[in-house]
Structures are given as C-alpha cells and as structure tokens.
Amino acid sequence: MADYPLNDRGSLQVVTENFYDAEIIRVFGDLPLGTPRSYDGPAVLVPEPDHPVDPTTITVRINGQRVGHLAPQDAERYWPSITRVVASGYDAVATAHLKASLVAADDFTEVDADLRLDLAAPDLLFPLNSAPQRATVLPQGSSIKVLDESQHAEYLHSVLPRTGEGRVMLTLEVNQVRTPAGEHVDIVEVLHQRQVVGRLSTQLSEVFIPVIRHAFDHDLLTAAWGTIRGTSYEVSLTVQAARPDMIPDEWFERLPREFLPLEPEADSYRVPNAYVPSELEAARPSRWRRRSGGATGTAETTHGAFPGLAGRGEQEDTQSPKRAPRASGRGSSRAHPPGSQAERAGGGRQVQGGRPDGTFVGLLAITAALVVLGLIFVGREPLVTALCLIVALAAGLMAFYLRSVMPGSTRRSEQDSAGLDDDARQQVGTGPDTRDDIPTVAEPAQRDKTPNES
C-alpha cells in the first residue's frame, strides 16, 4: 500500500513498556548494554480491530516491527482518522523518534525506550480541502506568514471551520507584479482552491521561486500545507513548508504527490484484521512467573526442577501408627547414648551420683555476689543497693525452684529412656509379634502345669 503522511504539527507519546523489547532491539539490529540508541524516521500506525483485549488498539510499527501502541484514550481519539486512511487503501505514516537502551535489572535485562510521534490532533490530521490533482507537496516545516490575507477576509471566513482552526492545502504560484516604483518583480502568490488569498514576502519569494519552477518544468504545481485560524472578527493564514535549503535532494528527484484521495467521512470504516502478538505477549505467563518473587515463585521453581519433592514431608506425616514409633525407637537408640534423653527432658541439666547441678550452684553464687555488691554500696548508692538485692532475690528463688524440679525430671527422663531402649530391643527381630516370639514366658507356664496333670 502507498504511504499516507499524516499531519505532523504536534507530538504524541507512545506506550512502549512491557511487551516490545525484542522488536525494539531488532529495529537497531543490536542494542549494547548501557549504550543509548536513537531512531528518527517513518513509522506506520496500524489499527487492530481483532486485538484480544481492546478492539480499538492502534500499534506503531517501524520496519515491520511492532514497537509500541497508543494509550487507550489516544487510540479512541485517533481511531476514526487512522481507520479512514487504512480503509482508503493507504498506510498511515508519521515521523517517529525512538530512543532506547538496554538496562540491567535484578536478575534480567530489559529495554528502556521512549517513543514519540510527530502527529497533529485528530481534527487537524486532514486538510479541509484537496490539493490539485497534478501537484507535488512540499515537506512540512516552520510556519511562514502569508501577507495581505486581510484583503481576502470575506473568502477566508467562509473557509474557517467552527472550531476556529483548520488545516488547508494551498498552492504556491509565481506571478509578476508591478511595484509602486514601476518595476516588475516576481512574487509567490498563495492560492486556495484556485482563489488567491495572499502572498509571500519578497525575500521568501526569491527563495521559493526556483523550487516552484523546478516542479513546473515537470508539469506539476507546488502545493503546501497551511493553517487557518481566526474568529468572526479576524482571520490569519500561515504556510508550513520547509525552506528550500532544508529540502532533501530526494524530494527534487521524486517530486512526491503525498496528498492522496480518501474515503468520504463516515461514522465507521471497515479495516482488515492486523493483530500479531509480540514475542513477550505470546510468552506472558512464563515471563510473569520468572519475574514474580516470594514463596509462590520459589515453590513453582522447586516443583519444576525436582518433581515429587514438595509432597514428601506430608507423606511421612501420614504414615500408619505402627511404623511411626518403630522408626522413632530405632532412630533414638542409635543416635543417642544412654542418658541423652534425660538431658533433653531436664532442659540440659544432669544429676550424676547425687551431686548438685551446676546451674543451681551458679545461681547461688550469683545471688551471693549480688548481696555482697549491694552491701558495698549501702549508704553510697541506695538505688544500686536496692537493684542488687532485688536481682539477688530473684536469682536465689530461681535456684531453689530449679533444685526442686530436677529430681522428678531426671526420673521421668530415665524412665522414658528405658522405655525407648526396650522398644528398640523388642524390634530387633524381623518377624511379626506372635506367641512364638516369647518362649521365655511359655516355658515356666508349661512346667507349672506338668505336676498337676501327672
């Protein structure tokens, strides 16, 4: 399809986050880490009526790469204008300014990009009139004031839209006029729909006349974009055209006819489906899992790398009651020597041969030391004396309390240890627990019965 250049008298920010990293890198061919790159050139605005999320999505593509999309509110405003261009059989083209760099994040790299379009407001994208059929359009540039437009105010007011501003297509033609001094000079007249509406200054006319004559030698008129502004009392007209020294040589070779006929204005237009997911859009679930942190992400990684590990702990907890004590008994008897169970039950204290426990003796020593310290400061520091006596009292009470509970704890621990050792000895055999496994109990009973029977 042919390119339809959109009016570039404005600026529009484009959304580039989330899903266009791979496509942006392809635009530059290579994007080194930490090295900014820039692109200034044409971009195509593509409406996507088949987009799965928003059927009014408008994406921006550079060299076929989908590098961004208009914000939802902007896409809604531009949708009628862009679809009109596409329905007319053209590509809606605007000048894009893309800046991108590859930056390092926590555990991955991503593209930091900024994209802007030279694009006018939706109601100023198209001119109010058409350019002549045989005309080449000058590249747009800075505004040039049109002189003597007040002499044509009545006609210009008939062209002025109700909004007070509009874009128009103007024609620049060379005409010879006579000055008050009687000299004949060439000037550039400005025409709208073959109606003269003003002129350029003498200095600018001298600059543009060679360009206009170059197009005329190729049987073409010279057209330019213009803007009309005004109220019911006054009106002004400007031309937006690049100065001849800023016009690229390619323009002189091609003499492009950029203004193309469009479909008549309508409420809506039929456009083809154009949605093509970007690489990261297609892989969105897996990318979200990689970037999500916390316990959930860790659990997913563990399940994927080690299948079946996550449920092993629950399986051990749900074993039958017969196996749990057997495993516990074997593990305790093998891993700990006699007396170790008593140490754990008594909180790390051990009584051997009736000797006093070390903790008890230590607390008594601390109590005595605090009492002595308190007596030293009597009369000097009453507050220190009181504090020492309070702590000494607490330490002494704690010592006698621990002394009172140690014997019972030791006896219970020894009983538990003996019971665990008995279980371990009973479970050394591999056969089931039947009457055949206890011959020492059956033999005395048999001897007791023999005399009575005889």
Coordinates of C-alpha atoms in Angstrom, one line a residue:
M1 CA 0.0 0.0 0.0
A2 CA 1.0 3.6 -0.6
D3 CA 2.1 5.7 2.3
Y4 CA -0.2 8.5 3.5
P5 CA 1.9 11.0 5.5
L6 CA -0.2 12.4 8.4
N7 CA 0.0 16.0 9.5
D8 CA 3.0 16.3 11.8
R9 CA 2.2 19.6 13.5
G10 CA 2.1 18.1 17.0
S11 CA 3.7 15.5 19.3
L12 CA 2.2 12.3 20.8
Q13 CA 3.7 9.9 23.4
V14 CA 3.6 6.2 22.6
V15 CA 3.4 3.3 25.1
T16 CA 6.5 1.0 24.7
E17 CA 6.6 -0.8 28.1
N18 CA 6.1 -4.5 28.8
F19 CA 6.0 -6.4 25.5
Y20 CA 8.1 -4.8 22.8
D21 CA 11.7 -5.4 23.9
A22 CA 12.6 -7.9 21.2
E23 CA 11.1 -5.9 18.5
I24 CA 12.8 -2.7 19.6
I25 CA 16.2 -4.4 19.6
R26 CA 15.5 -5.6 16.0
V27 CA 14.9 -2.0 14.9
F28 CA 18.5 -1.2 15.8
G29 CA 20.0 -4.6 14.8
D30 CA 22.0 -4.6 18.1
L31 CA 21.4 -2.8 21.4
P32 CA 24.5 -3.0 23.6
L33 CA 24.0 -2.9 27.4
G34 CA 24.0 0.7 28.7
T35 CA 24.5 2.3 25.3
P36 CA 21.6 4.5 24.2
R37 CA 20.5 4.3 20.5
S38 CA 18.1 6.5 18.6
Y39 CA 15.9 6.2 15.5
D40 CA 14.3 9.1 13.6
G41 CA 12.2 8.1 10.7
P42 CA 8.9 6.9 9.4
A43 CA 6.5 4.7 11.4
V44 CA 3.2 3.1 10.4
L45 CA 0.1 3.4 12.6
V46 CA -1.8 0.1 12.3
P47 CA -5.4 -0.3 13.7
E48 CA -6.0 -3.8 15.2
P49 CA -9.8 -4.5 15.3
D50 CA -9.1 -8.1 16.2
H51 CA -7.0 -7.3 19.2
P52 CA -8.0 -9.8 22.0
V53 CA -8.0 -7.1 24.7
D54 CA -9.1 -3.8 23.1
P55 CA -10.6 -3.8 19.5
T56 CA -9.6 -0.1 19.2
T57 CA -5.9 -0.7 19.6
I58 CA -3.6 1.2 17.3
T59 CA 0.0 -0.1 17.2
V60 CA 3.1 1.7 15.9
R61 CA 5.4 -0.3 13.7
I62 CA 8.9 0.5 12.4
N63 CA 10.3 -1.6 9.6
G64 CA 7.5 -4.1 10.2
Q65 CA 8.4 -4.4 14.0
R66 CA 5.6 -3.7 16.5
V67 CA 7.4 -1.3 18.8
G68 CA 4.5 0.3 20.7
H69 CA 0.9 1.3 20.9
L70 CA -1.2 4.4 21.5
A71 CA -2.5 4.8 25.0
P72 CA -6.2 3.7 25.2
Q73 CA -7.5 7.3 25.4
D74 CA -5.4 8.4 22.5
A75 CA -6.4 5.3 20.4
E76 CA -10.0 6.1 20.9
R77 CA -9.5 9.7 19.7
Y78 CA -7.4 8.7 16.6
W79 CA -9.4 5.6 15.7
P80 CA -11.8 7.3 13.2
S81 CA -9.0 9.1 11.4
I82 CA -6.5 6.2 11.2
T83 CA -9.1 3.7 10.1
R84 CA -10.2 6.2 7.4
V85 CA -6.7 6.2 5.9
V86 CA -6.4 2.4 6.1
A87 CA -9.9 1.9 4.6
S88 CA -8.8 4.1 1.7
G89 CA -6.0 1.7 0.9
Y90 CA -3.0 3.5 2.4
D91 CA -0.6 3.1 5.3
A92 CA -0.9 5.9 7.9
V93 CA 2.6 7.2 8.3
A94 CA 4.1 9.6 10.8
T95 CA 7.6 10.5 11.8
A96 CA 8.8 8.6 14.9
H97 CA 11.5 9.5 17.3
L98 CA 12.6 6.4 19.2
K99 CA 15.3 6.3 21.9
A100 CA 16.2 3.0 23.6
S101 CA 18.9 1.5 25.8
L102 CA 19.4 -2.0 27.4
V103 CA 19.5 -1.8 31.2
A104 CA 20.2 -4.4 33.8
A105 CA 17.5 -5.2 36.4
D106 CA 17.6 -7.6 39.4
D107 CA 18.2 -10.9 37.6
F108 CA 17.5 -10.0 33.9
T109 CA 17.9 -7.2 31.3
E110 CA 15.2 -5.1 29.7
V111 CA 14.8 -2.3 27.2
D112 CA 14.2 1.2 28.4
A113 CA 12.6 3.0 25.5
D114 CA 10.9 6.3 24.7
L115 CA 8.8 6.8 21.6
R116 CA 7.2 9.9 20.3
L117 CA 5.3 10.7 17.1
D118 CA 5.2 14.0 15.1
L119 CA 1.4 13.9 14.9
A120 CA -1.2 16.6 14.9
A121 CA -4.5 16.4 16.8
P122 CA -7.2 14.2 15.3
D123 CA -9.2 17.0 13.9
L124 CA -6.2 18.5 12.2
L125 CA -4.8 15.4 10.6
F126 CA -6.6 16.0 7.2
P127 CA -6.9 19.3 5.3
L128 CA -10.3 20.9 4.8
N129 CA -9.8 20.7 1.0
S130 CA -7.9 18.7 -1.5
A131 CA -4.7 19.6 -3.3
P132 CA -4.8 19.9 -7.1
Q133 CA -4.5 16.6 -8.9
R134 CA -1.2 17.5 -10.6
A135 CA 0.7 18.9 -7.7
T136 CA 3.7 18.0 -5.6
V137 CA 3.6 18.7 -1.9
L138 CA 6.5 20.5 -0.2
P139 CA 7.8 18.9 3.0
Q140 CA 6.4 20.5 6.1
G141 CA 8.5 22.9 8.0
S142 CA 8.2 26.0 10.2
S143 CA 5.3 28.4 9.7
I144 CA 5.5 31.2 7.2
K145 CA 3.3 34.2 7.5
V146 CA 1.0 34.9 4.5
L147 CA 0.8 38.6 3.7
D148 CA -2.3 40.6 2.5
E149 CA -4.7 37.9 3.8
S150 CA -6.9 40.7 5.2
Q151 CA -7.7 41.7 1.6
H152 CA -9.4 38.3 1.3
A153 CA -11.0 38.1 4.7
E154 CA -14.5 37.5 3.4
Y155 CA -13.4 34.4 1.4
L156 CA -11.2 33.1 4.3
H157 CA -14.1 33.4 6.8
S158 CA -16.1 31.2 4.5
V159 CA -13.3 28.6 4.8
L160 CA -12.7 28.9 8.5
P161 CA -14.2 26.0 10.5
R162 CA -16.4 26.5 13.5
T163 CA -13.6 25.3 15.8
G164 CA -11.6 28.4 14.8
E165 CA -8.7 26.4 13.4
G166 CA -8.2 24.0 10.4
R167 CA -5.6 22.7 8.1
V168 CA -5.8 23.6 4.4
M169 CA -3.9 22.7 1.2
L170 CA -2.5 25.8 -0.5
T171 CA -0.9 26.3 -3.9
L172 CA 2.2 28.4 -4.5
E173 CA 2.5 30.0 -7.9
V174 CA 4.9 32.6 -9.4
N175 CA 3.4 35.8 -10.7
Q176 CA 4.8 39.0 -11.9
V177 CA 3.6 42.3 -10.4
R178 CA 4.4 45.9 -10.7
T179 CA 5.8 47.8 -7.8
P180 CA 4.9 51.4 -6.9
A181 CA 8.2 52.4 -8.3
G182 CA 7.2 51.0 -11.7
E183 CA 9.4 47.9 -11.6
H184 CA 8.2 44.4 -12.4
V185 CA 9.2 41.7 -9.9
D186 CA 8.3 38.1 -9.5
I187 CA 6.5 37.1 -6.3
V188 CA 4.9 33.9 -4.9
E189 CA 1.1 34.1 -4.6
V190 CA -0.8 31.8 -2.3
L191 CA -4.0 30.2 -3.6
H192 CA -6.8 28.2 -2.0
Q193 CA -9.0 26.3 -4.5
R194 CA -7.6 28.5 -7.3
Q195 CA -8.6 31.6 -5.3
V196 CA -5.8 34.0 -4.4
V197 CA -5.7 34.5 -0.6
G198 CA -2.3 36.3 -0.1
R199 CA 1.3 36.3 -1.0
L200 CA 4.8 35.6 0.4
S201 CA 7.3 38.3 1.2
T202 CA 9.7 39.4 -1.5
Q203 CA 12.7 37.8 0.2
L204 CA 10.9 34.5 0.7
S205 CA 9.6 34.6 -2.8
E206 CA 13.1 34.8 -4.2
V207 CA 14.0 31.7 -2.2
F208 CA 10.9 29.6 -3.3
I209 CA 10.7 30.6 -6.9
P210 CA 13.4 28.1 -8.1
V211 CA 11.6 25.3 -6.3
I212 CA 8.3 26.2 -7.9
R213 CA 9.8 26.5 -11.4
H214 CA 11.5 23.1 -10.9
A215 CA 8.2 21.5 -10.3
F216 CA 6.6 23.4 -13.2
D217 CA 9.2 22.1 -15.5
H218 CA 7.9 18.6 -14.7
D219 CA 4.3 19.7 -15.4
L220 CA 3.4 19.9 -11.7
L221 CA 2.1 22.6 -9.4
T222 CA 3.6 23.2 -6.0
A223 CA 1.3 22.6 -3.0
A224 CA 2.0 23.2 0.7
W225 CA 0.3 22.6 4.0
G226 CA -1.3 25.7 5.6
T227 CA -3.2 26.6 8.8
I228 CA -6.1 29.0 9.0
R229 CA -7.1 30.5 12.3
G230 CA -9.5 33.2 13.3
T231 CA -12.6 34.4 14.9
S232 CA -15.7 36.2 13.5
Y233 CA -13.7 39.4 13.6
E234 CA -10.3 38.5 12.1
V235 CA -8.5 35.7 10.4
S236 CA -4.9 34.7 9.7
L237 CA -3.2 32.3 7.4
T238 CA 0.2 30.6 7.5
V239 CA 2.1 28.2 5.3
Q240 CA 4.0 25.2 6.8
A241 CA 6.8 24.5 4.4
A242 CA 10.5 23.6 4.7
R243 CA 12.9 26.2 3.4
P244 CA 14.5 25.3 0.1
D245 CA 17.9 24.7 1.7
M246 CA 16.3 22.2 4.1
I247 CA 14.5 20.2 1.4
P248 CA 16.3 16.9 0.8
D249 CA 17.7 16.1 -2.7
E250 CA 15.3 13.1 -2.8
W251 CA 12.4 15.4 -3.0
F252 CA 13.7 17.1 -6.1
E253 CA 14.2 13.7 -7.7
R254 CA 10.9 12.2 -6.8
L255 CA 8.6 15.2 -6.6
P256 CA 6.2 13.2 -4.4
R257 CA 2.5 13.7 -4.6
E258 CA 1.8 13.0 -1.0
F259 CA -1.8 14.1 -0.8
L260 CA -4.0 11.2 -1.8
P261 CA -7.8 11.0 -2.0
L262 CA -9.5 9.4 1.0
E263 CA -12.8 7.7 1.6
P264 CA -15.7 10.1 2.4
E265 CA -16.2 10.9 6.0
A266 CA -18.3 8.2 7.8
D267 CA -19.2 7.1 11.3
S268 CA -17.0 4.0 10.9
Y269 CA -14.8 2.2 8.4
R270 CA -14.1 -1.4 7.7
V271 CA -10.4 -2.3 8.2
P272 CA -8.6 -5.7 7.9
N273 CA -7.5 -7.6 10.9
A274 CA -3.9 -6.9 11.8
Y275 CA -3.2 -8.2 15.3
V276 CA 0.1 -10.1 15.6
P277 CA 1.3 -10.7 19.1
S278 CA 4.8 -9.7 20.0
E279 CA 7.2 -12.2 21.4
L280 CA 6.7 -11.2 25.0
E281 CA 2.9 -11.0 24.6
A282 CA 2.9 -14.6 23.4
A283 CA 5.1 -15.7 26.4
R284 CA 3.5 -13.5 29.0
P285 CA 2.6 -16.3 31.6
S286 CA 6.2 -17.7 31.7
R287 CA 7.7 -14.2 31.9
W288 CA 5.4 -13.4 34.8
R289 CA 6.5 -16.5 36.6
R290 CA 10.1 -15.6 36.1
R291 CA 9.7 -12.1 37.4
S292 CA 7.4 -12.9 40.4
G293 CA 9.3 -13.3 43.6
G294 CA 8.4 -14.6 47.1
A295 CA 7.3 -18.0 48.3
T296 CA 5.0 -18.7 45.4
G297 CA 7.7 -18.3 42.8
T298 CA 10.1 -20.4 44.8
A299 CA 7.6 -23.2 45.2
E300 CA 7.0 -23.3 41.4
T301 CA 10.7 -23.5 40.7
T302 CA 11.2 -26.3 43.2
H303 CA 8.3 -28.3 41.8
G304 CA 9.6 -27.9 38.2
A305 CA 13.2 -28.8 39.0
F306 CA 12.5 -31.7 41.5
P307 CA 9.2 -33.4 40.8
G308 CA 7.7 -35.1 43.8
L309 CA 9.9 -33.3 46.5
A310 CA 7.2 -31.0 47.6
G311 CA 4.9 -33.8 48.9
R312 CA 7.4 -36.0 50.7
G313 CA 7.1 -34.3 54.0
E314 CA 3.3 -34.8 54.0
Q315 CA 3.7 -38.4 53.1
E316 CA 5.9 -39.1 56.1
D317 CA 3.5 -37.4 58.4
T318 CA 0.6 -39.6 57.2
Q319 CA 2.3 -43.0 57.8
S320 CA 0.4 -45.6 59.7
P321 CA 0.7 -45.6 63.5
K322 CA 2.6 -48.9 63.5
R323 CA 5.6 -47.6 61.6
A324 CA 6.0 -44.2 63.3
P325 CA 7.0 -45.4 66.8
R326 CA 9.2 -48.2 65.3
A327 CA 11.2 -45.7 63.3
S328 CA 11.4 -43.3 66.2
G329 CA 12.7 -46.0 68.5
R330 CA 15.4 -47.1 66.2
G331 CA 16.5 -43.6 65.5
S332 CA 16.7 -42.7 69.2
S333 CA 18.6 -45.8 70.3
R334 CA 21.2 -45.5 67.6
A335 CA 21.7 -41.8 67.5
H336 CA 21.9 -41.0 71.3
P337 CA 23.8 -42.8 74.1
P338 CA 22.1 -43.7 77.4
G339 CA 21.2 -40.6 79.4
S340 CA 20.9 -38.2 76.4
Q341 CA 17.1 -38.4 76.6
A342 CA 17.3 -37.4 80.3
E343 CA 19.4 -34.4 79.3
R344 CA 16.8 -33.1 76.8
A345 CA 13.9 -33.7 79.2
G346 CA 15.6 -31.9 82.0
G347 CA 16.3 -28.8 79.9
G348 CA 20.1 -29.6 79.6
R349 CA 20.6 -30.4 83.3
Q350 CA 22.1 -33.7 84.5
V351 CA 22.4 -35.2 88.0
Q352 CA 25.1 -37.7 88.5
G353 CA 25.8 -39.5 91.8
G354 CA 23.6 -37.0 93.8
R355 CA 26.0 -34.1 93.2
P356 CA 24.4 -30.7 93.0
D357 CA 23.6 -29.4 89.5
G358 CA 26.0 -26.8 88.0
T359 CA 23.1 -24.4 87.2
F360 CA 21.9 -24.5 90.8
V361 CA 25.4 -23.7 92.2
G362 CA 25.9 -20.9 89.6
L363 CA 22.7 -19.2 90.6
L364 CA 23.6 -19.4 94.3
A365 CA 27.0 -17.8 93.5
I366 CA 25.4 -15.0 91.6
T367 CA 23.0 -14.4 94.4
A368 CA 25.8 -14.2 97.0
A369 CA 27.8 -11.9 94.7
L370 CA 24.9 -9.5 94.3
V371 CA 24.2 -9.4 98.0
V372 CA 27.8 -8.5 98.7
L373 CA 27.7 -5.9 96.0
G374 CA 24.6 -4.4 97.4
L375 CA 26.1 -4.2 100.9
I376 CA 29.2 -2.4 99.5
F377 CA 27.0 0.4 98.1
V378 CA 24.9 0.8 101.2
G379 CA 24.9 4.5 102.2
R380 CA 26.6 5.5 98.9
E381 CA 24.2 4.5 96.1
P382 CA 20.8 3.4 97.6
L383 CA 19.4 2.8 94.1
V384 CA 22.2 0.4 93.2
T385 CA 21.9 -1.4 96.5
A386 CA 18.1 -1.9 96.0
L387 CA 18.7 -3.1 92.5
C388 CA 21.3 -5.6 93.5
L389 CA 19.1 -7.0 96.3
I390 CA 16.1 -7.4 94.0
V391 CA 18.1 -9.3 91.4
A392 CA 19.8 -11.4 94.1
L393 CA 16.4 -12.4 95.5
A394 CA 15.2 -13.3 92.0
A395 CA 18.3 -15.4 91.3
G396 CA 18.0 -17.2 94.6
L397 CA 14.4 -18.1 94.1
M398 CA 15.1 -19.4 90.6
A399 CA 18.0 -21.6 92.0
F400 CA 15.7 -23.2 94.6
Y401 CA 12.9 -23.7 92.1
L402 CA 15.2 -25.5 89.7
R403 CA 16.6 -27.6 92.5
S404 CA 13.1 -28.7 93.4
V405 CA 12.1 -29.8 89.9
M406 CA 15.4 -31.5 88.9
P407 CA 14.9 -34.9 90.7
G408 CA 11.5 -35.5 89.2
S409 CA 12.6 -34.5 85.7
T410 CA 15.6 -36.9 86.0
R411 CA 13.5 -39.8 87.0
R412 CA 11.0 -39.2 84.2
S413 CA 13.8 -38.9 81.7
E414 CA 15.4 -42.1 82.8
Q415 CA 12.0 -44.0 82.6
D416 CA 11.5 -42.6 79.1
S417 CA 15.0 -43.6 78.0
A418 CA 14.5 -47.1 79.5
G419 CA 11.1 -47.5 77.7
L420 CA 12.6 -46.4 74.4
D421 CA 15.5 -48.9 74.8
D422 CA 13.1 -51.7 75.5
D423 CA 11.2 -50.9 72.3
A424 CA 14.4 -50.9 70.3
R425 CA 15.4 -54.3 71.7
Q426 CA 12.0 -55.7 71.0
Q427 CA 12.1 -54.5 67.4
V428 CA 15.5 -56.1 66.5
G429 CA 13.7 -59.2 65.1
T430 CA 12.1 -59.1 61.7
G431 CA 9.1 -61.4 62.3
P432 CA 5.6 -60.3 63.4
D433 CA 4.7 -60.1 67.1
T434 CA 3.2 -63.6 67.8
R435 CA 3.2 -66.0 70.7
D436 CA 6.1 -67.9 69.0
D437 CA 8.3 -64.9 69.7
I438 CA 8.1 -65.2 73.6
P439 CA 9.4 -68.7 74.5
T440 CA 10.7 -67.5 77.9
V441 CA 7.2 -66.8 79.1
A442 CA 5.6 -70.0 77.8
E443 CA 8.2 -72.5 79.3
P444 CA 7.6 -71.7 83.0
A445 CA 3.9 -72.0 82.5
Q446 CA 4.4 -75.4 80.9
R447 CA 6.5 -76.6 83.9
D448 CA 3.8 -75.4 86.4
K449 CA 1.1 -77.5 84.7
T450 CA 3.1 -80.7 84.5
P451 CA 2.9 -81.9 88.2
N452 CA -0.9 -81.3 88.3
E453 CA -1.6 -83.2 85.2
S454 CA 0.6 -86.1 86.3

